[in-house]
XYZ file of C-alpha atoms in Angstrom:
223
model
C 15.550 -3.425 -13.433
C 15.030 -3.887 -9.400
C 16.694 -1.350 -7.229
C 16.898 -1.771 -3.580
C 16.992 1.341 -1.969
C 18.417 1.831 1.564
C 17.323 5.171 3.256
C 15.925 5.689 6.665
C 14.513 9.369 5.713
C 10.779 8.454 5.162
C 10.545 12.052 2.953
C 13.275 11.216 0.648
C 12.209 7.190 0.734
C 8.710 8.748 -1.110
C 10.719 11.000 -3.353
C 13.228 8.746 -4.772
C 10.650 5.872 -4.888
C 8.206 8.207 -6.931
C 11.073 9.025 -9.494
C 12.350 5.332 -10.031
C 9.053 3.893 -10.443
C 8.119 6.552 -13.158
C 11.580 5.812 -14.771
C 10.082 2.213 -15.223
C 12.009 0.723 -12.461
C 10.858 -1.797 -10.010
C 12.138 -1.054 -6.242
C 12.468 -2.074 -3.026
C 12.812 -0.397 -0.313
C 14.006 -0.695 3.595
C 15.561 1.697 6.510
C 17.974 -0.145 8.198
C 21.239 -1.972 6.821
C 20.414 -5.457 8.807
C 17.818 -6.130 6.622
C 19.425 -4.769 3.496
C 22.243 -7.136 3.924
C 19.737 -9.940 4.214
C 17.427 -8.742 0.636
C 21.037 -8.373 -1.227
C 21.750 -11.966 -0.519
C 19.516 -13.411 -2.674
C 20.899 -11.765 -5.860
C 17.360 -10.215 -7.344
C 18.804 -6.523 -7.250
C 20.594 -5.347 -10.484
C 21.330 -2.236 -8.066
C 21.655 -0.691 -4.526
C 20.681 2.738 -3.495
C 22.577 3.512 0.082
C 22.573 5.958 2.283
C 25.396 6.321 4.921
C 23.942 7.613 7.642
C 21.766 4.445 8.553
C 20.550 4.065 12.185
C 23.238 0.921 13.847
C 25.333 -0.341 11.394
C 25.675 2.822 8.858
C 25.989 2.250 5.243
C 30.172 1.962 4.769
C 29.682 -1.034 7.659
C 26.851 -2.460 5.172
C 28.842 -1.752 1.479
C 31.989 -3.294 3.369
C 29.885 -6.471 4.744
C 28.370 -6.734 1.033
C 31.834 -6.734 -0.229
C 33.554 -9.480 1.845
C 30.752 -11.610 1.051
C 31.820 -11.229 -2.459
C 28.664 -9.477 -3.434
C 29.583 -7.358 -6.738
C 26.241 -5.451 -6.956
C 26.528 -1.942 -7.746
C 26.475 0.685 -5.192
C 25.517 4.277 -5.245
C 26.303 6.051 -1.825
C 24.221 8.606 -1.150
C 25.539 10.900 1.682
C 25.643 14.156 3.717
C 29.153 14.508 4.023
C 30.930 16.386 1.779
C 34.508 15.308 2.686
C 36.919 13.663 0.262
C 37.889 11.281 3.110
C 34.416 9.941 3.337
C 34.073 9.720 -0.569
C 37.482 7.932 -0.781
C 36.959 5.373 1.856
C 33.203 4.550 0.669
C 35.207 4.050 -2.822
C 37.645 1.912 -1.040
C 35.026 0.252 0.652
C 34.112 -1.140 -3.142
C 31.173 1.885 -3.754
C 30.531 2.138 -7.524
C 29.426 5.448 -7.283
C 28.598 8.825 -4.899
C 26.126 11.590 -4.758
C 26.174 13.892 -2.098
C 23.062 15.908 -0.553
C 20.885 17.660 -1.703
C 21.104 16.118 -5.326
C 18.798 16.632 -7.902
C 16.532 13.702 -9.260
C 17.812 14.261 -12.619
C 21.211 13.329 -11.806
C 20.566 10.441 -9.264
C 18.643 8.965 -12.488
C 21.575 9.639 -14.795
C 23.945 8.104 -12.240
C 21.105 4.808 -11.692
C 21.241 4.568 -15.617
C 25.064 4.465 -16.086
C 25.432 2.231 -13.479
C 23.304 0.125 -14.603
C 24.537 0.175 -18.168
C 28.172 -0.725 -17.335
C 26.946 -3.697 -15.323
C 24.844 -5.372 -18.037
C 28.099 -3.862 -20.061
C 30.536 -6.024 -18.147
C 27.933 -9.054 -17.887
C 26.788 -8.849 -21.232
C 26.265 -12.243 -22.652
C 24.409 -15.251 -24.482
C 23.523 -18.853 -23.620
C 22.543 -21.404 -25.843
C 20.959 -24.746 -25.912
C 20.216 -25.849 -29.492
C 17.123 -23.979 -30.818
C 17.525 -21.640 -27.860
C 18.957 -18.692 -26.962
C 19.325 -16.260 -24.247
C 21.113 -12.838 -23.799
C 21.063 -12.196 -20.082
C 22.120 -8.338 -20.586
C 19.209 -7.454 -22.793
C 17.049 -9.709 -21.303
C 15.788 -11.557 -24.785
C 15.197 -14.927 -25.672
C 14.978 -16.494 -29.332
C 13.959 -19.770 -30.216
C 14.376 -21.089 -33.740
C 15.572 -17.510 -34.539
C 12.163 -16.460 -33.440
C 11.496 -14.091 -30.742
C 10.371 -16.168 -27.468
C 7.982 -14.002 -25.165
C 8.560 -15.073 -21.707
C 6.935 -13.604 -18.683
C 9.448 -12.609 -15.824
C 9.210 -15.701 -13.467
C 9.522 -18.268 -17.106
C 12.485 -16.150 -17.680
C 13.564 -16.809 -14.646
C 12.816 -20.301 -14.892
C 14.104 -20.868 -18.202
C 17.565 -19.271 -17.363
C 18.089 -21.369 -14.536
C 17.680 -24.613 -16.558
C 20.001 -23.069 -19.393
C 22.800 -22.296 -17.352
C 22.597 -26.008 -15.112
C 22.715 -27.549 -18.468
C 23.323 -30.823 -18.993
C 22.879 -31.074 -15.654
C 19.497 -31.718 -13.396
C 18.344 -28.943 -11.475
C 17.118 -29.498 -8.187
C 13.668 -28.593 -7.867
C 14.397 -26.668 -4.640
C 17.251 -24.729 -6.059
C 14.824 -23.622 -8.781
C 12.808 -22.731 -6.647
C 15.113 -20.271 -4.930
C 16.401 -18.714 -8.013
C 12.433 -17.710 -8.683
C 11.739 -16.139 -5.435
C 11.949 -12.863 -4.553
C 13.962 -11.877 -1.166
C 11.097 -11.253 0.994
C 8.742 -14.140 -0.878
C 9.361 -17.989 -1.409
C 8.236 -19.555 -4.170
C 5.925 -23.344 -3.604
C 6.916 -26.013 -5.269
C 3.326 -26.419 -6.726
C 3.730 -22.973 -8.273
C 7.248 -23.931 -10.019
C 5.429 -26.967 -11.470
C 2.718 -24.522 -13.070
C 5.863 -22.042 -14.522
C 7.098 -25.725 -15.778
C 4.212 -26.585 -17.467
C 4.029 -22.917 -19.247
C 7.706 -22.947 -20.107
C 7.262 -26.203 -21.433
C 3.877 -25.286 -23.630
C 6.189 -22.433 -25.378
C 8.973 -24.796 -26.538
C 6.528 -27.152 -28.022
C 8.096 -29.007 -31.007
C 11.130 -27.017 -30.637
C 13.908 -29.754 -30.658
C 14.182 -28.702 -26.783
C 11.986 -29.343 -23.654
C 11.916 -29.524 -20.113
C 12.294 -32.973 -18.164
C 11.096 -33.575 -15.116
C 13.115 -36.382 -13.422
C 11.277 -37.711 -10.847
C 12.279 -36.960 -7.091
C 14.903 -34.659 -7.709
C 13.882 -31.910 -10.533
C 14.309 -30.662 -13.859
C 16.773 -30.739 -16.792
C 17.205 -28.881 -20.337
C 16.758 -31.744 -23.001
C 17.522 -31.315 -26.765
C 14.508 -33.668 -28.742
C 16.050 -36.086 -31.507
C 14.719 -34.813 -34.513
């Protein structure tokens, strides 16, 4: 799971980022909602971490923006203010969830985990292209009925072709569904995940094309 966490307090930044990481969570993490907006964008977070009181544009402004750009990540708020107003407008404002300071790290896990849970809950599902098969919420991937051990960028990869099936996938497109928010992907690097990808579904009854100047498609093999 990737979390991006948006706090400007430096001390609690360290804290939080201590207690996610041993939780076995990946995370990113920024100060400011401008930028925050910009990481959330690119869809790699499964979950947001925000603080209201952001220097500028404060975190309601941000969960509000993030809404009307039809963004559905989840949201914890994390906030100062103890007022039902504030909790019922950040709710209205499309927050998932709220904890109010001083929490304790027990219970922001707790929250992270349930959140989580009901997301992959609600986007819980599997993809398949003959031989293969992919659930996105558990984040497995069978081929033949055999387990197929991807690393994160093939699954990635693989995903992307799955879900464009039949149709070709633009080797730039593919390219932005592997990189991160604050790191592009080359196009010589998506030809080496190719080639890998491709290696692992070796006489499968499904491979990779490439189709020259434009990208890749899903193929099933005749048998």
């Amino acid at each position: 799971m990737r979390i991006l966490l948006v706090e400007d307090d430096e001390l609690l930044q360290r804290a939080l980022a201590a207690a996610l990481a041993e939780a076995g969570m990946e995370l990113d993490v920024l100060g400011a909602a401008e930028p925050a907006l910009d990481a959330l964008s690119h869809g790699m977070h499964d979950l947001a971490i925000v603080d209201i009181g952001l220097p500028g544009m404060d975190g309601l402004a941000l969960l509000r923006e993030l809404r009307r750009s039809g963004n559905k990540v989840p949201v914890l708020m994390l906030t100062a203010r103890d007022g039902l107003d504030d909790r019922v407008q950040g709710l209205n404002e499309g927050a998932d969830d709220y904890l109010i300071k001083p929490f304790l790290l027990p219970e922001l896990l707790a929250r992270v985990q349930a959140l989580i849970r009901r997301s992959q809950s609600a986007a819980s599902s599997r993809v398949e292209v003959g031989p293969l098969a992919m659930d996105i919420a558990s984040h497995e991937a069978e081929l033949a009925g055999q387990p197929l051990t991807l690393t994160g960028r093939e699954w990635d990869l693989l995903l992307a072709l799955v879900l464009a099936t039949p149709k070709v996938l633009a080797k730039r497109k593919l390219a932005d569904s592997l990189s991160r928010w604050d790191k592009e992907i080359t196009d010589n690097a998506i030809e080496i995940y190719v080639s890998r990808v491709r290696n692992k579904l070796a006489d499968s009854g499904v491979t990779i094309r490439t189709v020259r100047g434009i990208g890749y498609r899903l193929d099933l093999v005749p048998a």
